[in-house]
């Protein structure tokens, strides 16, 4: 029940699971790339190390970024890692820079990561590049609500028009000191449901008996 990482941390004499041998080399690589220390950027480096590891193994298993099921988990991991990388000044090539380190760490226990490292980098890099464009637009538009706060309706616009995931919108708003409506989730869901209803109404109706005409 303690978790393998926590047991390993205890065995290594630390309460920080990110200082164990499976994660610390990734943190050290982040320190090297960013020129910043783990002590000063603890949260960002933890998120990136954890999420890039998870994303790497999902990609090795054949999962690809998508909007549902395991593909959505992979997409969310990559996107959140990219957002925190921005805080470290790492503005591109996160997968290129870190996946080989993940592969090296797990080379003995999971040689399949090394075997598929180029494919994994390609998969994660495509998602990363696409999201960086979305991220810049989303952050820019979210900043417009700094004084007024943001509601579920505005979060829907960010999602629908600019492709900014609602979970990242709310997280980014709170990180930036932008107030988020207490009822944002219900408002956002209502707009999503209305959009689905409009989409269904716009679909062509298959012909039925009433549509048949005598020849």
PDB file of C-alpha atoms in Angstrom:
ATOM      1  CA  UNK A   1       0.000   0.000   0.000  1.00  0.00           C
ATOM      2  CA  UNK A   2       2.988   2.307   0.420  1.00  0.00           C
ATOM      3  CA  UNK A   3       3.836   2.429  -3.256  1.00  0.00           C
ATOM      4  CA  UNK A   4       7.079   1.228  -4.810  1.00  0.00           C
ATOM      5  CA  UNK A   5       8.448   4.760  -5.236  1.00  0.00           C
ATOM      6  CA  UNK A   6       7.868   5.616  -1.576  1.00  0.00           C
ATOM      7  CA  UNK A   7       9.467   2.360  -0.464  1.00  0.00           C
ATOM      8  CA  UNK A   8      12.474   3.101  -2.685  1.00  0.00           C
ATOM      9  CA  UNK A   9      12.679   6.626  -1.270  1.00  0.00           C
ATOM     10  CA  UNK A  10      12.593   5.301   2.293  1.00  0.00           C
ATOM     11  CA  UNK A  11      15.332   2.796   1.449  1.00  0.00           C
ATOM     12  CA  UNK A  12      17.413   5.659   0.054  1.00  0.00           C
ATOM     13  CA  UNK A  13      16.906   7.667   3.232  1.00  0.00           C
ATOM     14  CA  UNK A  14      14.748  10.423   1.722  1.00  0.00           C
ATOM     15  CA  UNK A  15      11.095  11.389   1.960  1.00  0.00           C
ATOM     16  CA  UNK A  16      11.167  12.819  -1.575  1.00  0.00           C
ATOM     17  CA  UNK A  17      10.278  10.174  -4.172  1.00  0.00           C
ATOM     18  CA  UNK A  18      11.741  12.347  -6.924  1.00  0.00           C
ATOM     19  CA  UNK A  19      15.215  11.818  -5.483  1.00  0.00           C
ATOM     20  CA  UNK A  20      15.171   8.081  -6.186  1.00  0.00           C
ATOM     21  CA  UNK A  21      17.244   6.619  -9.008  1.00  0.00           C
ATOM     22  CA  UNK A  22      14.269   6.274 -11.378  1.00  0.00           C
ATOM     23  CA  UNK A  23      13.363   9.966 -11.297  1.00  0.00           C
ATOM     24  CA  UNK A  24      16.344  11.978 -10.116  1.00  0.00           C
ATOM     25  CA  UNK A  25      18.324  11.701 -13.408  1.00  0.00           C
ATOM     26  CA  UNK A  26      15.349  13.308 -15.171  1.00  0.00           C
ATOM     27  CA  UNK A  27      15.274  16.101 -12.598  1.00  0.00           C
ATOM     28  CA  UNK A  28      19.024  16.612 -13.038  1.00  0.00           C
ATOM     29  CA  UNK A  29      18.534  16.844 -16.799  1.00  0.00           C
ATOM     30  CA  UNK A  30      15.866  19.502 -16.233  1.00  0.00           C
ATOM     31  CA  UNK A  31      18.243  21.442 -13.996  1.00  0.00           C
ATOM     32  CA  UNK A  32      20.898  21.248 -16.698  1.00  0.00           C
ATOM     33  CA  UNK A  33      18.553  22.352 -19.486  1.00  0.00           C
ATOM     34  CA  UNK A  34      16.866  25.169 -17.583  1.00  0.00           C
ATOM     35  CA  UNK A  35      19.782  26.444 -15.525  1.00  0.00           C
ATOM     36  CA  UNK A  36      17.516  26.369 -12.479  1.00  0.00           C
ATOM     37  CA  UNK A  37      17.562  24.281  -9.328  1.00  0.00           C
ATOM     38  CA  UNK A  38      15.107  21.645  -8.177  1.00  0.00           C
ATOM     39  CA  UNK A  39      14.844  23.383  -4.808  1.00  0.00           C
ATOM     40  CA  UNK A  40      13.611  26.565  -6.512  1.00  0.00           C
ATOM     41  CA  UNK A  41      11.404  24.912  -9.149  1.00  0.00           C
ATOM     42  CA  UNK A  42      10.239  21.820  -7.290  1.00  0.00           C
ATOM     43  CA  UNK A  43       6.666  21.624  -8.555  1.00  0.00           C
ATOM     44  CA  UNK A  44       7.473  22.282 -12.219  1.00  0.00           C
ATOM     45  CA  UNK A  45      10.262  19.703 -12.289  1.00  0.00           C
ATOM     46  CA  UNK A  46       8.182  17.107 -10.467  1.00  0.00           C
ATOM     47  CA  UNK A  47       5.272  17.494 -12.880  1.00  0.00           C
ATOM     48  CA  UNK A  48       7.507  17.297 -15.955  1.00  0.00           C
ATOM     49  CA  UNK A  49       9.495  14.287 -14.721  1.00  0.00           C
ATOM     50  CA  UNK A  50       6.397  12.366 -13.644  1.00  0.00           C
ATOM     51  CA  UNK A  51       4.288  13.193 -16.699  1.00  0.00           C
ATOM     52  CA  UNK A  52       7.025  12.574 -19.287  1.00  0.00           C
ATOM     53  CA  UNK A  53       7.726   9.166 -17.740  1.00  0.00           C
ATOM     54  CA  UNK A  54       4.055   8.256 -17.869  1.00  0.00           C
ATOM     55  CA  UNK A  55       3.648   9.567 -21.410  1.00  0.00           C
ATOM     56  CA  UNK A  56       6.723   7.660 -22.572  1.00  0.00           C
ATOM     57  CA  UNK A  57       5.426   4.317 -21.319  1.00  0.00           C
ATOM     58  CA  UNK A  58       1.964   4.910 -22.769  1.00  0.00           C
ATOM     59  CA  UNK A  59       3.502   5.675 -26.161  1.00  0.00           C
ATOM     60  CA  UNK A  60       5.707   2.569 -25.963  1.00  0.00           C
ATOM     61  CA  UNK A  61       2.526   0.547 -25.377  1.00  0.00           C
ATOM     62  CA  UNK A  62       1.066   1.916 -28.600  1.00  0.00           C
ATOM     63  CA  UNK A  63      -1.215   4.587 -27.143  1.00  0.00           C
ATOM     64  CA  UNK A  64      -1.553   7.698 -29.296  1.00  0.00           C
ATOM     65  CA  UNK A  65      -2.900  11.141 -28.325  1.00  0.00           C
ATOM     66  CA  UNK A  66      -6.684  11.313 -28.679  1.00  0.00           C
ATOM     67  CA  UNK A  67      -9.736  12.868 -27.067  1.00  0.00           C
ATOM     68  CA  UNK A  68     -10.904   9.786 -25.174  1.00  0.00           C
ATOM     69  CA  UNK A  69      -9.730   6.790 -23.128  1.00  0.00           C
ATOM     70  CA  UNK A  70      -5.986   6.166 -22.849  1.00  0.00           C
ATOM     71  CA  UNK A  71      -5.277   8.573 -25.679  1.00  0.00           C
ATOM     72  CA  UNK A  72      -6.747  11.405 -23.637  1.00  0.00           C
ATOM     73  CA  UNK A  73      -4.597  10.482 -20.640  1.00  0.00           C
ATOM     74  CA  UNK A  74      -1.500  10.624 -22.846  1.00  0.00           C
ATOM     75  CA  UNK A  75      -2.555  13.964 -24.330  1.00  0.00           C
ATOM     76  CA  UNK A  76      -3.189  15.424 -20.877  1.00  0.00           C
ATOM     77  CA  UNK A  77       0.203  14.264 -19.574  1.00  0.00           C
ATOM     78  CA  UNK A  78       2.075  15.815 -22.489  1.00  0.00           C
ATOM     79  CA  UNK A  79       0.147  19.068 -22.351  1.00  0.00           C
ATOM     80  CA  UNK A  80       0.573  19.579 -18.626  1.00  0.00           C
ATOM     81  CA  UNK A  81       4.302  18.830 -18.876  1.00  0.00           C
ATOM     82  CA  UNK A  82       4.622  21.358 -21.698  1.00  0.00           C
ATOM     83  CA  UNK A  83       2.838  24.018 -19.636  1.00  0.00           C
ATOM     84  CA  UNK A  84       5.208  23.587 -16.707  1.00  0.00           C
ATOM     85  CA  UNK A  85       8.207  23.476 -19.048  1.00  0.00           C
ATOM     86  CA  UNK A  86       7.272  26.980 -20.135  1.00  0.00           C
ATOM     87  CA  UNK A  87       7.803  28.116 -16.527  1.00  0.00           C
ATOM     88  CA  UNK A  88      11.365  26.794 -16.765  1.00  0.00           C
ATOM     89  CA  UNK A  89      12.025  28.631 -20.011  1.00  0.00           C
ATOM     90  CA  UNK A  90      11.962  25.397 -22.032  1.00  0.00           C
ATOM     91  CA  UNK A  91       9.987  26.483 -25.061  1.00  0.00           C
ATOM     92  CA  UNK A  92      10.501  23.605 -27.479  1.00  0.00           C
ATOM     93  CA  UNK A  93      11.701  20.034 -27.995  1.00  0.00           C
ATOM     94  CA  UNK A  94      10.799  18.775 -24.516  1.00  0.00           C
ATOM     95  CA  UNK A  95      10.302  15.200 -25.737  1.00  0.00           C
ATOM     96  CA  UNK A  96      13.505  15.292 -27.791  1.00  0.00           C
ATOM     97  CA  UNK A  97      15.465  16.467 -24.757  1.00  0.00           C
ATOM     98  CA  UNK A  98      13.956  14.216 -22.081  1.00  0.00           C
ATOM     99  CA  UNK A  99      12.693  10.937 -23.545  1.00  0.00           C
ATOM    100  CA  UNK A 100      16.261   9.615 -24.131  1.00  0.00           C
ATOM    101  CA  UNK A 101      16.954  10.270 -20.435  1.00  0.00           C
ATOM    102  CA  UNK A 102      13.833   8.316 -19.468  1.00  0.00           C
ATOM    103  CA  UNK A 103      14.961   5.485 -21.755  1.00  0.00           C
ATOM    104  CA  UNK A 104      18.431   5.441 -20.196  1.00  0.00           C
ATOM    105  CA  UNK A 105      17.008   5.310 -16.670  1.00  0.00           C
ATOM    106  CA  UNK A 106      14.788   2.326 -17.488  1.00  0.00           C
ATOM    107  CA  UNK A 107      17.140   0.596 -19.930  1.00  0.00           C
ATOM    108  CA  UNK A 108      17.752  -2.501 -17.809  1.00  0.00           C
ATOM    109  CA  UNK A 109      14.233  -3.003 -16.473  1.00  0.00           C
ATOM    110  CA  UNK A 110      12.403  -1.911 -19.631  1.00  0.00           C
ATOM    111  CA  UNK A 111      14.667  -2.208 -22.698  1.00  0.00           C
ATOM    112  CA  UNK A 112      11.616  -1.752 -24.925  1.00  0.00           C
ATOM    113  CA  UNK A 113      11.718   1.974 -24.133  1.00  0.00           C
ATOM    114  CA  UNK A 114      15.172   2.279 -25.690  1.00  0.00           C
ATOM    115  CA  UNK A 115      14.094   0.114 -28.623  1.00  0.00           C
ATOM    116  CA  UNK A 116      11.193   2.456 -29.411  1.00  0.00           C
ATOM    117  CA  UNK A 117      12.746   5.761 -28.345  1.00  0.00           C
ATOM    118  CA  UNK A 118      12.633   7.341 -31.819  1.00  0.00           C
ATOM    119  CA  UNK A 119       8.964   6.461 -32.291  1.00  0.00           C
ATOM    120  CA  UNK A 120       8.113   7.761 -28.827  1.00  0.00           C
ATOM    121  CA  UNK A 121       9.921  11.044 -29.457  1.00  0.00           C
ATOM    122  CA  UNK A 122       8.069  11.452 -32.759  1.00  0.00           C
ATOM    123  CA  UNK A 123       4.649  10.795 -31.179  1.00  0.00           C
ATOM    124  CA  UNK A 124       5.169  13.080 -28.188  1.00  0.00           C
ATOM    125  CA  UNK A 125       6.844  15.808 -30.240  1.00  0.00           C
ATOM    126  CA  UNK A 126       3.883  16.049 -32.617  1.00  0.00           C
ATOM    127  CA  UNK A 127       1.519  16.523 -29.705  1.00  0.00           C
ATOM    128  CA  UNK A 128       3.907  18.971 -28.073  1.00  0.00           C
ATOM    129  CA  UNK A 129       4.262  21.165 -31.167  1.00  0.00           C
ATOM    130  CA  UNK A 130       0.517  21.285 -31.758  1.00  0.00           C
ATOM    131  CA  UNK A 131      -0.189  22.157 -28.145  1.00  0.00           C
ATOM    132  CA  UNK A 132       2.447  24.878 -27.892  1.00  0.00           C
ATOM    133  CA  UNK A 133       0.574  26.851 -30.546  1.00  0.00           C
ATOM    134  CA  UNK A 134      -2.689  26.334 -28.649  1.00  0.00           C
ATOM    135  CA  UNK A 135      -1.029  27.184 -25.343  1.00  0.00           C
ATOM    136  CA  UNK A 136       0.268  30.561 -26.470  1.00  0.00           C
ATOM    137  CA  UNK A 137      -3.126  31.565 -27.866  1.00  0.00           C
ATOM    138  CA  UNK A 138      -4.962  30.321 -24.783  1.00  0.00           C
ATOM    139  CA  UNK A 139      -2.716  32.121 -22.294  1.00  0.00           C
ATOM    140  CA  UNK A 140      -3.030  35.339 -24.286  1.00  0.00           C
ATOM    141  CA  UNK A 141      -6.835  35.205 -24.373  1.00  0.00           C
ATOM    142  CA  UNK A 142      -7.138  34.085 -20.756  1.00  0.00           C
ATOM    143  CA  UNK A 143      -5.172  37.159 -19.669  1.00  0.00           C
ATOM    144  CA  UNK A 144      -8.050  39.310 -20.943  1.00  0.00           C
ATOM    145  CA  UNK A 145     -10.103  38.134 -17.943  1.00  0.00           C
ATOM    146  CA  UNK A 146      -7.562  39.211 -15.337  1.00  0.00           C
ATOM    147  CA  UNK A 147      -9.794  41.994 -14.013  1.00  0.00           C
ATOM    148  CA  UNK A 148     -13.228  40.420 -14.452  1.00  0.00           C
ATOM    149  CA  UNK A 149     -12.588  36.770 -13.669  1.00  0.00           C
ATOM    150  CA  UNK A 150     -13.683  33.896 -15.861  1.00  0.00           C
ATOM    151  CA  UNK A 151     -16.991  32.014 -16.078  1.00  0.00           C
ATOM    152  CA  UNK A 152     -17.965  28.685 -17.566  1.00  0.00           C
ATOM    153  CA  UNK A 153     -19.214  30.455 -20.699  1.00  0.00           C
ATOM    154  CA  UNK A 154     -15.828  32.081 -21.264  1.00  0.00           C
ATOM    155  CA  UNK A 155     -14.019  28.825 -20.574  1.00  0.00           C
ATOM    156  CA  UNK A 156     -16.207  27.243 -23.239  1.00  0.00           C
ATOM    157  CA  UNK A 157     -15.143  29.910 -25.751  1.00  0.00           C
ATOM    158  CA  UNK A 158     -11.490  29.231 -24.949  1.00  0.00           C
ATOM    159  CA  UNK A 159     -12.132  25.516 -25.452  1.00  0.00           C
ATOM    160  CA  UNK A 160     -14.315  25.744 -28.540  1.00  0.00           C
ATOM    161  CA  UNK A 161     -12.684  28.618 -30.422  1.00  0.00           C
ATOM    162  CA  UNK A 162      -9.043  28.345 -29.410  1.00  0.00           C
ATOM    163  CA  UNK A 163      -8.770  24.663 -28.496  1.00  0.00           C
ATOM    164  CA  UNK A 164      -7.605  25.404 -24.945  1.00  0.00           C
ATOM    165  CA  UNK A 165      -8.489  22.426 -22.670  1.00  0.00           C
ATOM    166  CA  UNK A 166     -10.810  23.479 -19.861  1.00  0.00           C
ATOM    167  CA  UNK A 167      -8.740  21.756 -17.153  1.00  0.00           C
ATOM    168  CA  UNK A 168      -5.686  23.754 -18.196  1.00  0.00           C
ATOM    169  CA  UNK A 169      -7.747  26.946 -18.464  1.00  0.00           C
ATOM    170  CA  UNK A 170      -8.882  26.703 -14.852  1.00  0.00           C
ATOM    171  CA  UNK A 171      -5.428  25.675 -13.656  1.00  0.00           C
ATOM    172  CA  UNK A 172      -3.785  28.520 -15.573  1.00  0.00           C
ATOM    173  CA  UNK A 173      -6.346  31.036 -14.311  1.00  0.00           C
ATOM    174  CA  UNK A 174      -5.701  30.137 -10.687  1.00  0.00           C
ATOM    175  CA  UNK A 175      -1.937  30.185 -11.216  1.00  0.00           C
ATOM    176  CA  UNK A 176      -2.271  33.678 -12.691  1.00  0.00           C
ATOM    177  CA  UNK A 177      -4.541  35.014  -9.958  1.00  0.00           C
ATOM    178  CA  UNK A 178      -7.615  35.134 -12.211  1.00  0.00           C
ATOM    179  CA  UNK A 179     -10.850  34.427 -10.346  1.00  0.00           C
ATOM    180  CA  UNK A 180     -12.810  31.396 -11.558  1.00  0.00           C
ATOM    181  CA  UNK A 181     -16.588  31.301 -11.115  1.00  0.00           C
ATOM    182  CA  UNK A 182     -17.806  28.836  -8.486  1.00  0.00           C
ATOM    183  CA  UNK A 183     -20.357  27.568 -11.007  1.00  0.00           C
ATOM    184  CA  UNK A 184     -17.967  27.295 -13.967  1.00  0.00           C
ATOM    185  CA  UNK A 185     -18.330  23.529 -14.342  1.00  0.00           C
ATOM    186  CA  UNK A 186     -22.137  23.577 -14.616  1.00  0.00           C
ATOM    187  CA  UNK A 187     -21.997  26.526 -17.029  1.00  0.00           C
ATOM    188  CA  UNK A 188     -19.313  24.898 -19.157  1.00  0.00           C
ATOM    189  CA  UNK A 189     -21.182  21.575 -19.282  1.00  0.00           C
ATOM    190  CA  UNK A 190     -24.399  23.359 -20.300  1.00  0.00           C
ATOM    191  CA  UNK A 191     -22.624  25.011 -23.234  1.00  0.00           C
ATOM    192  CA  UNK A 192     -21.065  21.692 -24.248  1.00  0.00           C
ATOM    193  CA  UNK A 193     -24.465  19.993 -24.177  1.00  0.00           C
ATOM    194  CA  UNK A 194     -26.010  22.789 -26.249  1.00  0.00           C
ATOM    195  CA  UNK A 195     -23.210  22.426 -28.786  1.00  0.00           C
ATOM    196  CA  UNK A 196     -23.809  18.664 -29.019  1.00  0.00           C
ATOM    197  CA  UNK A 197     -27.528  19.275 -29.556  1.00  0.00           C
ATOM    198  CA  UNK A 198     -26.795  21.751 -32.361  1.00  0.00           C
ATOM    199  CA  UNK A 199     -24.432  19.269 -34.002  1.00  0.00           C
ATOM    200  CA  UNK A 200     -27.067  16.523 -33.927  1.00  0.00           C
ATOM    201  CA  UNK A 201     -29.701  18.819 -35.431  1.00  0.00           C
ATOM    202  CA  UNK A 202     -27.323  19.810 -38.219  1.00  0.00           C
ATOM    203  CA  UNK A 203     -26.705  16.210 -39.292  1.00  0.00           C
ATOM    204  CA  UNK A 204     -28.583  15.084 -42.417  1.00  0.00           C
ATOM    205  CA  UNK A 205     -31.618  12.987 -41.502  1.00  0.00           C
ATOM    206  CA  UNK A 206     -31.629   9.558 -43.192  1.00  0.00           C
ATOM    207  CA  UNK A 207     -34.579   9.163 -45.576  1.00  0.00           C
ATOM    208  CA  UNK A 208     -37.577   7.263 -44.240  1.00  0.00           C
ATOM    209  CA  UNK A 209     -40.885   6.018 -45.655  1.00  0.00           C
ATOM    210  CA  UNK A 210     -42.402   9.489 -45.432  1.00  0.00           C
ATOM    211  CA  UNK A 211     -39.673  10.826 -47.705  1.00  0.00           C
ATOM    212  CA  UNK A 212     -40.398   8.383 -50.500  1.00  0.00           C
ATOM    213  CA  UNK A 213     -42.136   9.831 -53.516  1.00  0.00           C
ATOM    214  CA  UNK A 214     -44.150   7.925 -56.132  1.00  0.00           C
ATOM    215  CA  UNK A 215     -42.479   7.648 -59.528  1.00  0.00           C
TER     216      UNK A 215
END
